[in-house]
mmCIF file of C-alpha atoms in Angstrom:
data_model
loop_
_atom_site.group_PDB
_atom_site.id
_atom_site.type_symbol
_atom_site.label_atom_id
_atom_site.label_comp_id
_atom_site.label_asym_id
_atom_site.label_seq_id
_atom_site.Cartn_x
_atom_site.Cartn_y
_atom_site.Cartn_z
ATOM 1 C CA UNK A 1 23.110 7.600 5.516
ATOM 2 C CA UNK A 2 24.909 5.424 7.948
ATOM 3 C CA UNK A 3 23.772 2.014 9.109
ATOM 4 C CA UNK A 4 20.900 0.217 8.273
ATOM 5 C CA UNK A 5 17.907 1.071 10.381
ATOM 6 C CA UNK A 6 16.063 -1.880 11.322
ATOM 7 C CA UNK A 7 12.513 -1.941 12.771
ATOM 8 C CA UNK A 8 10.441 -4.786 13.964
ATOM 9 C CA UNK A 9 6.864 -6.114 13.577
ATOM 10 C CA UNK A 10 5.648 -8.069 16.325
ATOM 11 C CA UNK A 11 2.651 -10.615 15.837
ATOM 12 C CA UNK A 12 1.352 -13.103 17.000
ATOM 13 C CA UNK A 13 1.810 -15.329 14.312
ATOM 14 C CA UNK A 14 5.191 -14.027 12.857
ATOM 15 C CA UNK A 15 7.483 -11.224 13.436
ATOM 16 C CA UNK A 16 9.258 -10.152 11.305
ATOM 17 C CA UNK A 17 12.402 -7.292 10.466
ATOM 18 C CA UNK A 18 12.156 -4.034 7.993
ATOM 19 C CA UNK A 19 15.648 -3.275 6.931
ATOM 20 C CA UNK A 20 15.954 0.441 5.705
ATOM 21 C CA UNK A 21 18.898 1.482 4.404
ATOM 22 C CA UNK A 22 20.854 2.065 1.329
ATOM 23 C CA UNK A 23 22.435 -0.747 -1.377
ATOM 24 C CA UNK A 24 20.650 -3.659 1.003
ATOM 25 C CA UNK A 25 21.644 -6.007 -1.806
ATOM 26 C CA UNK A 26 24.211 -7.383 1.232
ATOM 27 C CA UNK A 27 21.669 -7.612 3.105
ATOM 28 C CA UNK A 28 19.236 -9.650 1.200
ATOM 29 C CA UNK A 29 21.952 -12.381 0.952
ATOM 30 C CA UNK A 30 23.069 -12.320 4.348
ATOM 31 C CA UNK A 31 19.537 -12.629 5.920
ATOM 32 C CA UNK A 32 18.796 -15.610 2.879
ATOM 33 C CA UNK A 33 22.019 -17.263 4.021
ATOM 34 C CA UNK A 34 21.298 -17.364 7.426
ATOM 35 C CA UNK A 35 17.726 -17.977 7.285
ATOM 36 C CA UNK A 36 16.681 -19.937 4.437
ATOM 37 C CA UNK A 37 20.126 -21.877 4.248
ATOM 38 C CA UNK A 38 20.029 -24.552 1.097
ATOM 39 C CA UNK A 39 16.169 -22.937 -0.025
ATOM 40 C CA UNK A 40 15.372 -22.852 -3.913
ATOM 41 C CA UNK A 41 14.822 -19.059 -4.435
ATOM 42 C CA UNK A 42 12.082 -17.890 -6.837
ATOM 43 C CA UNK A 43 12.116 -14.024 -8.196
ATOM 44 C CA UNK A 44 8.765 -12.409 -9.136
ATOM 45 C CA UNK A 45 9.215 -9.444 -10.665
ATOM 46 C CA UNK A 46 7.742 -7.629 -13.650
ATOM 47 C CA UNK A 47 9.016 -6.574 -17.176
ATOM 48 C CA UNK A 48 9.320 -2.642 -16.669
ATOM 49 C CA UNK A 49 12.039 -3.332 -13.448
ATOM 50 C CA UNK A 50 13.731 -6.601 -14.734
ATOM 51 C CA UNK A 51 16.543 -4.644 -15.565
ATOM 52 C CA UNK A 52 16.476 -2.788 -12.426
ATOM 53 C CA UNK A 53 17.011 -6.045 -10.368
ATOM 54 C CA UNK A 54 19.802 -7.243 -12.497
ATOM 55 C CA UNK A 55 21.551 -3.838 -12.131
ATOM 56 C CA UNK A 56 21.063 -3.836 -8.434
ATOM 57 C CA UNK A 57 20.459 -7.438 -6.768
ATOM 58 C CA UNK A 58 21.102 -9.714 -9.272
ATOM 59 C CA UNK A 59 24.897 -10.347 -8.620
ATOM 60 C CA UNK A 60 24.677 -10.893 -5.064
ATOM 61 C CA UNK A 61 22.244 -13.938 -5.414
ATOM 62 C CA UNK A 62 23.679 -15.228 -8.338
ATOM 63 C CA UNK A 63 24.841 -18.170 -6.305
ATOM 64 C CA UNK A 64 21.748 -19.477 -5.319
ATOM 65 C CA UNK A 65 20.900 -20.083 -9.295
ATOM 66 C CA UNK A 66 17.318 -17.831 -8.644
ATOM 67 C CA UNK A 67 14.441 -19.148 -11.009
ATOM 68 C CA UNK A 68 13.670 -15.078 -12.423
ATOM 69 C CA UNK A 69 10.161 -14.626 -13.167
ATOM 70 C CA UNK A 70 9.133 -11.374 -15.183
ATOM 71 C CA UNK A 71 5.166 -10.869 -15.692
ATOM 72 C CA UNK A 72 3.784 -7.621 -17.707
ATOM 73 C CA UNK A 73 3.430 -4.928 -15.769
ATOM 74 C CA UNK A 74 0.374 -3.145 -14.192
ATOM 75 C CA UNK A 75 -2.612 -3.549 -12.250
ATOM 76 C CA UNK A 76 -4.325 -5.245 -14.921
ATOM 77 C CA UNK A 77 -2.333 -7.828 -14.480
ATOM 78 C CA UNK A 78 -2.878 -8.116 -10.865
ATOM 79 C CA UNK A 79 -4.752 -11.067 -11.598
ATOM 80 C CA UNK A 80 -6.152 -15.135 -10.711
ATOM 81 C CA UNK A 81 -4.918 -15.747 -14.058
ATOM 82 C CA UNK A 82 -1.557 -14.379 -13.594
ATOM 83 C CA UNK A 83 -1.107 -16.060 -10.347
ATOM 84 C CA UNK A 84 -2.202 -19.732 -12.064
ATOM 85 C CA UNK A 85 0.662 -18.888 -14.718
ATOM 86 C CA UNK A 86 3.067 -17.939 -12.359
ATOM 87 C CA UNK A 87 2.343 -21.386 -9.957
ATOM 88 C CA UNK A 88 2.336 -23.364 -13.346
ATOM 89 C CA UNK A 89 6.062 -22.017 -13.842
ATOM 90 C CA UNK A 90 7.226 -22.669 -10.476
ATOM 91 C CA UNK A 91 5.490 -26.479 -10.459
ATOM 92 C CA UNK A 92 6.774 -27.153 -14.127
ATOM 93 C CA UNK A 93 10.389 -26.042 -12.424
ATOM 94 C CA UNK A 94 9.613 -28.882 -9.386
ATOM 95 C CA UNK A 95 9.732 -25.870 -6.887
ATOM 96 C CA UNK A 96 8.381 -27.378 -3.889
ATOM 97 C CA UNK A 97 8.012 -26.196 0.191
ATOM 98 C CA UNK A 98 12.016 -25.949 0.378
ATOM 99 C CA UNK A 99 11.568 -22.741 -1.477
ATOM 100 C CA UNK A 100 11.813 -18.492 -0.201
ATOM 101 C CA UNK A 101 10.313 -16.139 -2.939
ATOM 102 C CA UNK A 102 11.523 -12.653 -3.352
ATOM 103 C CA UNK A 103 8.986 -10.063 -4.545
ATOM 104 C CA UNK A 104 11.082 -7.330 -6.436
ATOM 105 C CA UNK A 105 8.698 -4.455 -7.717
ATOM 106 C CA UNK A 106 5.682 -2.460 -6.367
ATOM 107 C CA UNK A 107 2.374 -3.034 -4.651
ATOM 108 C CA UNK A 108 1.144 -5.005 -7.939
ATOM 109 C CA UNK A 109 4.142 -7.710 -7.523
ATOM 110 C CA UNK A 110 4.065 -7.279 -3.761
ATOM 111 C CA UNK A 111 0.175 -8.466 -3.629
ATOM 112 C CA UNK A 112 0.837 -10.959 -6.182
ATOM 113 C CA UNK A 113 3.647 -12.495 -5.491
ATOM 114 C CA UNK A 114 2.673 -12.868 -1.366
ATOM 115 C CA UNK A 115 -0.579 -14.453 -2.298
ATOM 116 C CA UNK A 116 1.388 -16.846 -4.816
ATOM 117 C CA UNK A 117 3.716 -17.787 -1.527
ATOM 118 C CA UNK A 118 0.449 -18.132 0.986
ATOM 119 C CA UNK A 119 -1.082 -20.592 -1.452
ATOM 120 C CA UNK A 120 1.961 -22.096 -2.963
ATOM 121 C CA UNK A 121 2.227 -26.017 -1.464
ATOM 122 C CA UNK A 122 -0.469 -24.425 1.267
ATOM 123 C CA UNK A 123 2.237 -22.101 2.099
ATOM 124 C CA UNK A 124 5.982 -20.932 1.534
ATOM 125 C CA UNK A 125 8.551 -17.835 2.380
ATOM 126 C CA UNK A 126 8.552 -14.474 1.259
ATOM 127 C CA UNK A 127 10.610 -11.327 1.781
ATOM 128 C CA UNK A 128 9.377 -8.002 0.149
ATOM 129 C CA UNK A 129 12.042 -5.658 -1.899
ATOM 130 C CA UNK A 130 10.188 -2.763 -2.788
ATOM 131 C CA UNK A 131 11.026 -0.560 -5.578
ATOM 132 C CA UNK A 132 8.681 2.110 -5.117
ATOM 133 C CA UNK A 133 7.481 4.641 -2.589
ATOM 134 C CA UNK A 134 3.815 3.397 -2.564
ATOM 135 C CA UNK A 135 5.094 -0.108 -2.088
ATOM 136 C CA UNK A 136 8.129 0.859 0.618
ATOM 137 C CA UNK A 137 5.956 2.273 3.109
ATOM 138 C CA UNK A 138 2.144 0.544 2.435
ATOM 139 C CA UNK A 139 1.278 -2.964 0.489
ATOM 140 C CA UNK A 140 5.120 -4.500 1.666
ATOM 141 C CA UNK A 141 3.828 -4.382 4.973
ATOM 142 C CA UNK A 142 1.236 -6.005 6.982
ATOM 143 C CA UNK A 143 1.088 -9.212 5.366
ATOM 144 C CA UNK A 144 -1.852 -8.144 2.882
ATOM 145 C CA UNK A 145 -1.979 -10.313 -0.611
ATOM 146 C CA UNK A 146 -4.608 -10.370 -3.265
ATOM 147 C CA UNK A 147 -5.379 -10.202 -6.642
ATOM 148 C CA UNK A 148 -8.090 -7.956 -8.500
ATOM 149 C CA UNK A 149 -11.613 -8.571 -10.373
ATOM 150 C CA UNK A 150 -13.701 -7.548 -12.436
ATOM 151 C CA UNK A 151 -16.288 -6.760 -9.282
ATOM 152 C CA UNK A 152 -13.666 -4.752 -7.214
ATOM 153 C CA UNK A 153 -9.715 -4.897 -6.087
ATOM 154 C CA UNK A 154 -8.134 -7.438 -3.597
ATOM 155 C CA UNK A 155 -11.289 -9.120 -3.012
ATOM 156 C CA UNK A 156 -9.619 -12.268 -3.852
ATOM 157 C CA UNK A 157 -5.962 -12.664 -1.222
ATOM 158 C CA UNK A 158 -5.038 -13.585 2.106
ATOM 159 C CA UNK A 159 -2.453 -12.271 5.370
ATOM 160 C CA UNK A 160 0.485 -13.680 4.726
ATOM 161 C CA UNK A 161 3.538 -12.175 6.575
ATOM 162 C CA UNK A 162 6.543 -12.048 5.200
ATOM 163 C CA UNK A 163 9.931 -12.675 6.681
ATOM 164 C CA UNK A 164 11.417 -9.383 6.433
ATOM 165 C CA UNK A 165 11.315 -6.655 3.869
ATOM 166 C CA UNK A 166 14.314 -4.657 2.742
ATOM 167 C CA UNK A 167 13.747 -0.792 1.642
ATOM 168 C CA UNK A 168 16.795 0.181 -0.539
ATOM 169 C CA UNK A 169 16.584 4.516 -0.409
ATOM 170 C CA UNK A 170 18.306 3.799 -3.576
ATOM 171 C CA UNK A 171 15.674 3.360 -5.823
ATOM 172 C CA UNK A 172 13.740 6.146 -4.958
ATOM 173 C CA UNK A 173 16.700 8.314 -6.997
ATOM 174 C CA UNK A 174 15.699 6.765 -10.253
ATOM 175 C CA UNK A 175 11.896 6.379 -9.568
ATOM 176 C CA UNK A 176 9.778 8.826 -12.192
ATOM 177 C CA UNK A 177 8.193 11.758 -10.481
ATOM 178 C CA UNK A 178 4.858 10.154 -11.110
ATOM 179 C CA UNK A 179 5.991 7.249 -9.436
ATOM 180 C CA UNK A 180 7.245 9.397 -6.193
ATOM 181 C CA UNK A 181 4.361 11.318 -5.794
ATOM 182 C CA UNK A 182 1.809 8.051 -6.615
ATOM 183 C CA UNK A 183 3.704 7.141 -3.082
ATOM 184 C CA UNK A 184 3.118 10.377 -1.183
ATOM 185 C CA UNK A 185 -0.325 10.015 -1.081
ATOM 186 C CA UNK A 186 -0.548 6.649 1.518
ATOM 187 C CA UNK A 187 2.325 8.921 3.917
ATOM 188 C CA UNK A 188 -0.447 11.747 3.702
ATOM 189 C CA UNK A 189 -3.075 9.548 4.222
ATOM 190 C CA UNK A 190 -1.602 7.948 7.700
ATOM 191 C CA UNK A 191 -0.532 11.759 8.677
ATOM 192 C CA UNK A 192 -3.892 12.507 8.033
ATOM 193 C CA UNK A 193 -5.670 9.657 10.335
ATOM 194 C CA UNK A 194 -2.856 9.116 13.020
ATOM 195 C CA UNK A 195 -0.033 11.892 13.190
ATOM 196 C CA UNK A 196 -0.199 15.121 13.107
ATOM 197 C CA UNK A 197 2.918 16.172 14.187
ATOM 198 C CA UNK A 198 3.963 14.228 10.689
ATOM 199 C CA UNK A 199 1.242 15.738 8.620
ATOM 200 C CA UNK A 200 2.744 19.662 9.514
ATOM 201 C CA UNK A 201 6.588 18.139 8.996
ATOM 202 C CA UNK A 202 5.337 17.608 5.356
ATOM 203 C CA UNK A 203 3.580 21.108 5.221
ATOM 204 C CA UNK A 204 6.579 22.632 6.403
ATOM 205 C CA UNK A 205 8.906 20.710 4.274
ATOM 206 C CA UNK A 206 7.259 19.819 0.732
ATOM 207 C CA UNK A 207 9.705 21.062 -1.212
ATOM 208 C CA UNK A 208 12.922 19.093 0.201
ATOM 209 C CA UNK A 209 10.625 16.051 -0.168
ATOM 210 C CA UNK A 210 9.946 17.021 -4.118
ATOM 211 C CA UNK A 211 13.758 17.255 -4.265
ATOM 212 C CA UNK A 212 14.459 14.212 -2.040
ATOM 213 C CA UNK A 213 16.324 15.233 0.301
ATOM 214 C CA UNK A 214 17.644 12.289 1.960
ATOM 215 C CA UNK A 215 17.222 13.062 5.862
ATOM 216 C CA UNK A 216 13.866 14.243 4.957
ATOM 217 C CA UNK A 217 12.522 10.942 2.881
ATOM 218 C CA UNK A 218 13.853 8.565 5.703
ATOM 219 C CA UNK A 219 12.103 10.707 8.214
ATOM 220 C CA UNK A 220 8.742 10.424 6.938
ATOM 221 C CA UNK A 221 9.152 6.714 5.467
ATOM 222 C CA UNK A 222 10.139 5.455 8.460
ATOM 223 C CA UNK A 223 7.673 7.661 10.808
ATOM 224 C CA UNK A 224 4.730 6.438 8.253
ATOM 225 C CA UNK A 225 6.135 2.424 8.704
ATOM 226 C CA UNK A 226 6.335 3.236 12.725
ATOM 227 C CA UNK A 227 2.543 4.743 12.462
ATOM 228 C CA UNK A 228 1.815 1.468 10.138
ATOM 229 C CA UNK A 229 3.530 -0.603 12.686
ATOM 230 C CA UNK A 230 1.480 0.561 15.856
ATOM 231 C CA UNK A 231 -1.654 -0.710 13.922
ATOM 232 C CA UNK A 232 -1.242 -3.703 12.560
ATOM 233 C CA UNK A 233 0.356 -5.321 15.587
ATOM 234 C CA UNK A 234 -2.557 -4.431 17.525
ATOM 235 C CA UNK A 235 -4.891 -5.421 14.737
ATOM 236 C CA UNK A 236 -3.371 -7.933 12.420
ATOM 237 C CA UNK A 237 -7.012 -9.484 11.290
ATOM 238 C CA UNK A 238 -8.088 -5.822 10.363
ATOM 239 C CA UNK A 239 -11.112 -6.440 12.500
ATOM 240 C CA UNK A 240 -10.972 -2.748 14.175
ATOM 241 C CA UNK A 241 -8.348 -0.609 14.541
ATOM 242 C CA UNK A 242 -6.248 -1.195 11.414
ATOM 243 C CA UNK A 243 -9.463 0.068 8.880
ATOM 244 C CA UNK A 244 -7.767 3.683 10.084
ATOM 245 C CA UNK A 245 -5.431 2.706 7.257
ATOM 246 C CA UNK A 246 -8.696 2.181 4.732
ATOM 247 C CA UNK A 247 -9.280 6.197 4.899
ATOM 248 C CA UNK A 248 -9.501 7.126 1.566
ATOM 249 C CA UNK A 249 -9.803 3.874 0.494
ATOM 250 C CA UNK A 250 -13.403 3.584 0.223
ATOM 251 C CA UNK A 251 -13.556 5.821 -2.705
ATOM 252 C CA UNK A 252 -10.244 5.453 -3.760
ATOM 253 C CA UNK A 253 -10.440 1.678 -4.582
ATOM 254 C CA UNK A 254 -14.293 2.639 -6.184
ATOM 255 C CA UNK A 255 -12.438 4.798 -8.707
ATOM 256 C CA UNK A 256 -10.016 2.860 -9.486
ATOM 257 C CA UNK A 257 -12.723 0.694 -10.550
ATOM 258 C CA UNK A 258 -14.322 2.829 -12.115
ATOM 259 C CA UNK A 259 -11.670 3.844 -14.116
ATOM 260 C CA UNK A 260 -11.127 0.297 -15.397
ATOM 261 C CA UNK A 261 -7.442 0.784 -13.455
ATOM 262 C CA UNK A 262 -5.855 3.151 -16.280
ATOM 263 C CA UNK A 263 -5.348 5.825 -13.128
ATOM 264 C CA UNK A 264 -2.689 4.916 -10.875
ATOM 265 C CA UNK A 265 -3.741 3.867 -7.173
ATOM 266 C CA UNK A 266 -1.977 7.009 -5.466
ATOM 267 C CA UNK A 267 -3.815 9.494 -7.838
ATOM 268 C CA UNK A 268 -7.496 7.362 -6.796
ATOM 269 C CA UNK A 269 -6.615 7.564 -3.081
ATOM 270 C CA UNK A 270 -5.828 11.035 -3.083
ATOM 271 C CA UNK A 271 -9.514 11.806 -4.284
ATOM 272 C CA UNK A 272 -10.596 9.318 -2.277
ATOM 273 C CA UNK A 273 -8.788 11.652 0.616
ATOM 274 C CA UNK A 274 -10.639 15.182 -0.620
ATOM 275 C CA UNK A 275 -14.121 13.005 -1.076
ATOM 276 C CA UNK A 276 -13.744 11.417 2.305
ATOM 277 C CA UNK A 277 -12.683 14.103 3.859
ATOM 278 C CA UNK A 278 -15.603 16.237 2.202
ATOM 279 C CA UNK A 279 -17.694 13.196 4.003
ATOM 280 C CA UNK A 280 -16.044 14.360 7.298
ATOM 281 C CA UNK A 281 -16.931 17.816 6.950
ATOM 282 C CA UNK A 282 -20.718 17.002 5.796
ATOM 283 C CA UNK A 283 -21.545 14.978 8.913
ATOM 284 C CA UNK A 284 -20.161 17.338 11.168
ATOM 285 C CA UNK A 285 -17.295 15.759 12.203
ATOM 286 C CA UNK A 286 -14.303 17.791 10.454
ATOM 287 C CA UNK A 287 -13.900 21.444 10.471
ATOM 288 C CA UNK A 288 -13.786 23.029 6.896
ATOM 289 C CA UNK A 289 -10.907 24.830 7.657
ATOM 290 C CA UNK A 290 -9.345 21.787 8.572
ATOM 291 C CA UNK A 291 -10.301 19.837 4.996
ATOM 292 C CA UNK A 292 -8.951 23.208 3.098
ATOM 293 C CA UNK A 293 -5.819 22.200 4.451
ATOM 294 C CA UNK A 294 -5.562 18.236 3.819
ATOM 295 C CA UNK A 295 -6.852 19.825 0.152
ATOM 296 C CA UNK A 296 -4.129 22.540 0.357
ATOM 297 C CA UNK A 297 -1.564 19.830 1.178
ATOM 298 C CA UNK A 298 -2.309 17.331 -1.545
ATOM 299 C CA UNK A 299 -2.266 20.201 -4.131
ATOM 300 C CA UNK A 300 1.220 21.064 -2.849
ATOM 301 C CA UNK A 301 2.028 16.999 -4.236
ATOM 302 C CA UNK A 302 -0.016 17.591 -7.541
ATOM 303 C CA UNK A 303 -1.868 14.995 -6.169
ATOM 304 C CA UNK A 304 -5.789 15.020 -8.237
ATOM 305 C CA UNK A 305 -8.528 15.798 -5.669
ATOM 306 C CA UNK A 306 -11.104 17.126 -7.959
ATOM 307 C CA UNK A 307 -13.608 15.139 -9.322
ATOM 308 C CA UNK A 308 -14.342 14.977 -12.873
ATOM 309 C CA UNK A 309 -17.759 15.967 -13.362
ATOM 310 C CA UNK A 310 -18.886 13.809 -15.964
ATOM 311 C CA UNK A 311 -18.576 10.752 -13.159
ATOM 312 C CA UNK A 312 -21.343 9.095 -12.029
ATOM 313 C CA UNK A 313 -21.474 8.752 -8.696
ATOM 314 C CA UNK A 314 -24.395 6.107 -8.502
ATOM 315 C CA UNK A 315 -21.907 3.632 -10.133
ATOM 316 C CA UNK A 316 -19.266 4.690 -7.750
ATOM 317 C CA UNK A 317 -21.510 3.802 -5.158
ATOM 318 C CA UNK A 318 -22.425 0.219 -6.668
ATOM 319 C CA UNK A 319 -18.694 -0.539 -6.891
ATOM 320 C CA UNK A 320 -18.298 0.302 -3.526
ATOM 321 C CA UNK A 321 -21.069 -1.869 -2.472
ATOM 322 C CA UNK A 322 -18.992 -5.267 -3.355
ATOM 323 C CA UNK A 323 -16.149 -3.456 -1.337
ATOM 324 C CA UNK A 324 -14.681 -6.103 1.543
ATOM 325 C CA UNK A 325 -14.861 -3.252 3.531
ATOM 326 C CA UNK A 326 -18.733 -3.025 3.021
ATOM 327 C CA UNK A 327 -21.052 -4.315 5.201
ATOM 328 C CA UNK A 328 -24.855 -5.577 4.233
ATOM 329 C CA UNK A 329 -24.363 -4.013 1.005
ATOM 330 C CA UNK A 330 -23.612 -0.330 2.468
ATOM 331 C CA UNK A 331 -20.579 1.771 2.492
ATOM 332 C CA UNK A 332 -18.365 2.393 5.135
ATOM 333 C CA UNK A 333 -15.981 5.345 5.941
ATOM 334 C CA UNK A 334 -13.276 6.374 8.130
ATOM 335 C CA UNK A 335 -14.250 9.715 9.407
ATOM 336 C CA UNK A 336 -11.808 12.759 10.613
ATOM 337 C CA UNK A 337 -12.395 14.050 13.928
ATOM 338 C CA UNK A 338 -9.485 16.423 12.846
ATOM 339 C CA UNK A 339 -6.107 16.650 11.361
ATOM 340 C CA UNK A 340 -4.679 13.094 12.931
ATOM 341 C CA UNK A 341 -7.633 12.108 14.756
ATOM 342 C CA UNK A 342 -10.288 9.760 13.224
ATOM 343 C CA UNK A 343 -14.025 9.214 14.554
ATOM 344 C CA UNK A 344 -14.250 6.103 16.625
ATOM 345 C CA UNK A 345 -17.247 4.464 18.660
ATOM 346 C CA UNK A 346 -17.065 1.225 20.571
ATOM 347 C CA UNK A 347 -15.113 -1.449 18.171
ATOM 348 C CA UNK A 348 -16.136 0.779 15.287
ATOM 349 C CA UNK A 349 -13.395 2.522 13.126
ATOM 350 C CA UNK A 350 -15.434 2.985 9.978
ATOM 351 C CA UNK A 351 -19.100 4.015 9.811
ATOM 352 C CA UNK A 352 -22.164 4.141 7.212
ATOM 353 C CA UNK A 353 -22.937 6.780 5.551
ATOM 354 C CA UNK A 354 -26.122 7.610 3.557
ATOM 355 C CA UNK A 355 -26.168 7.518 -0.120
ATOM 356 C CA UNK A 356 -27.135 11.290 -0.413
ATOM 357 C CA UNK A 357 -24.471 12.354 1.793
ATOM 358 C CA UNK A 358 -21.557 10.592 -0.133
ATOM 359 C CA UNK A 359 -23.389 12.081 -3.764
ATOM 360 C CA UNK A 360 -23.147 14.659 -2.119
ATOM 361 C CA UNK A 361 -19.444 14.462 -1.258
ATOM 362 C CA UNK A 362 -18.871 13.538 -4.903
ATOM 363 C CA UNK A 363 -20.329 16.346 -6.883
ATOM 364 C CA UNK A 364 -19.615 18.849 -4.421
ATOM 365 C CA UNK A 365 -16.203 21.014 -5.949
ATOM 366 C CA UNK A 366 -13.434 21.107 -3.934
#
């Protein structure tokens, strides 16, 4: 790969670059240098990638004497308590507003550590370095922090945009299979809602992704960031259009949940895909031929979209009642018209649907 590819997210409140490239480590000090000049620079990371940061980023930012902050990993540590411990550390070290944090990790660190800089002395810096696929093309962008609880995930965050995020192709070469295809199921999922022209590119081309190919990843990390792009610029409050990204999500975050987060959020979203797409097909929106083939596509990714039938899908549904996507205590969903068209009506991007139907949806095999 060449040079850098850089993309840009307009908003109205702050725009903001995504550098994709390879070794960005010059990068990261280049764009600190000449935008956060003489700033205090605070590292959140956790303890399964410490080592990956001081192997990759570590020497470039040596200079700037960074105050390194490792936390367990894991979602169940995506936590208020974690975030108190972490904003003790930073206070007891006098870090004050003259400070840029750098979120090094996945989606747990990225939603943690940008709600730690929204609240932080009502507000500092942050620039996203994702280490994972999930993270790279979802939870670094779009300004989305939060923490989970015991009632449901992210109910407890904030938007708070970052300054720029760097995606190093690097670290996809050492990232566990596991990890990979975790990420493969959010480029699916926007395929699935918004493109697809990108959603037969993957058909067509599974295995060089599996292998990852180079040429291939960037194509569909970057077309999945363009799709994310389009959205959340015209929709930064996620007051209409940008709930096309929550497809899947309903269910997906329910499970998760449900599963007391011991299953990793890819592998919840991609049943949340198969049960909210068996949602489409039951309110006779979506074709069935056309959910055999989202189905088809996921098991090309080994990504679970059968549902265990030992689940009860009356607690799923009280889970998904506390859901900030819920309104007066009922369920919404995103609904396929078809392979990268969604259901829309008015202002409305997500619509209730009746308990029996989604029961339904959930015991139904795939």
């Amino acid at each position: 790969m060449g040079e850098e590819i850089r993309i840009e997210i307009e908003s109205k409140n702050k725009g903001y670059p995504i550098f994709i490239g390879n070794s960005t480590s010059a990068l990261i000090q280049k764009f600190i240098e000449e935008n956060h000049k003489n700033k205090k620079v605070g590292i959140i990371t956790d303890d399964n990638i410490k080592s990956l940061y001081e192997n990759t980023i570590s020497k470039s930012l040596n200079h700037l004497s960074p105050y390194l902050i490792s936390i367990p990993a894991g979602e169940k540590n995506k936590t208020r308590e974690t975030k108190e411990r972490i904003e003790d550390m930073l206070l007891e070290k006098k870090y004050s507003r003259d400070t840029i944090i750098i979120a090094f990790g996945g989606g747990v660190i990225g939603d943690l550590a940008g709600f730690v800089a929204s609240t932080y002395n009502r507000g500092i810096s942050i620039i996203h370095v994702p280490t994972t696929l999930l993270a790279m093309v979802d939870s670094s962008i779009g300004g989305k922090t939060g923490v989970d609880t015991k009632y449901g995930k992210n109910l407890i965050g904030t938007i708070h945009q970052p300054d720029a995020v760097f995606i190093d192709l690097n670290f996809l070469n050492s990232l566990p299979k596991e990890e990979f295809l975790n990420g493969m199921s959010e480029i699916i999922k926007i395929a699935i809602t918004s493109d697809k022209e990108l959603f037969e590119f993957i058909e067509k081309n599974s295995k060089e992704i599996l292998e990852k190919e180079e040429n291939t990843l960037l194509y569909i990390i970057k077309r999945s960031i363009e799709l994310k792009k389009e959205i959340i610029e015209r929709d930064e409050e996620e007051s209409g259009l940008r709930q096309t990204l929550n497809f899947g999500h309903t269910f997906g975050h329910a499970f998760e949940n449900y599963s007391e987060y011991k299953i990793k959020h890819g592998f919840c979203i991609s049943r949340g895909i198969a049960v909210e797409s068996k949602i489409s097909v039951l309110t006779e929106n979506l074709k069935r031929e056309e959910e055999k083939r989202i189905v088809s596509l996921l098991d090309k990714f080994s990504l679970p979209n059968k549902i265990n039938e030992d689940i009860n899908p009356n607690k799923i549904i009280d889970i998904m009642k506390v859901d900030k996507k819920t309104r007066n205590q009922k369920p919404r969903f995103v609904i396929l018209k078809e392979i990268g068209r969604i259901k829309t009506k008015n202002k409305d991007f997500s619509f209730e649907i009746k308990e029996d139907i989604i029961k339904k949806a959930i015991e139904t095999p795939k």
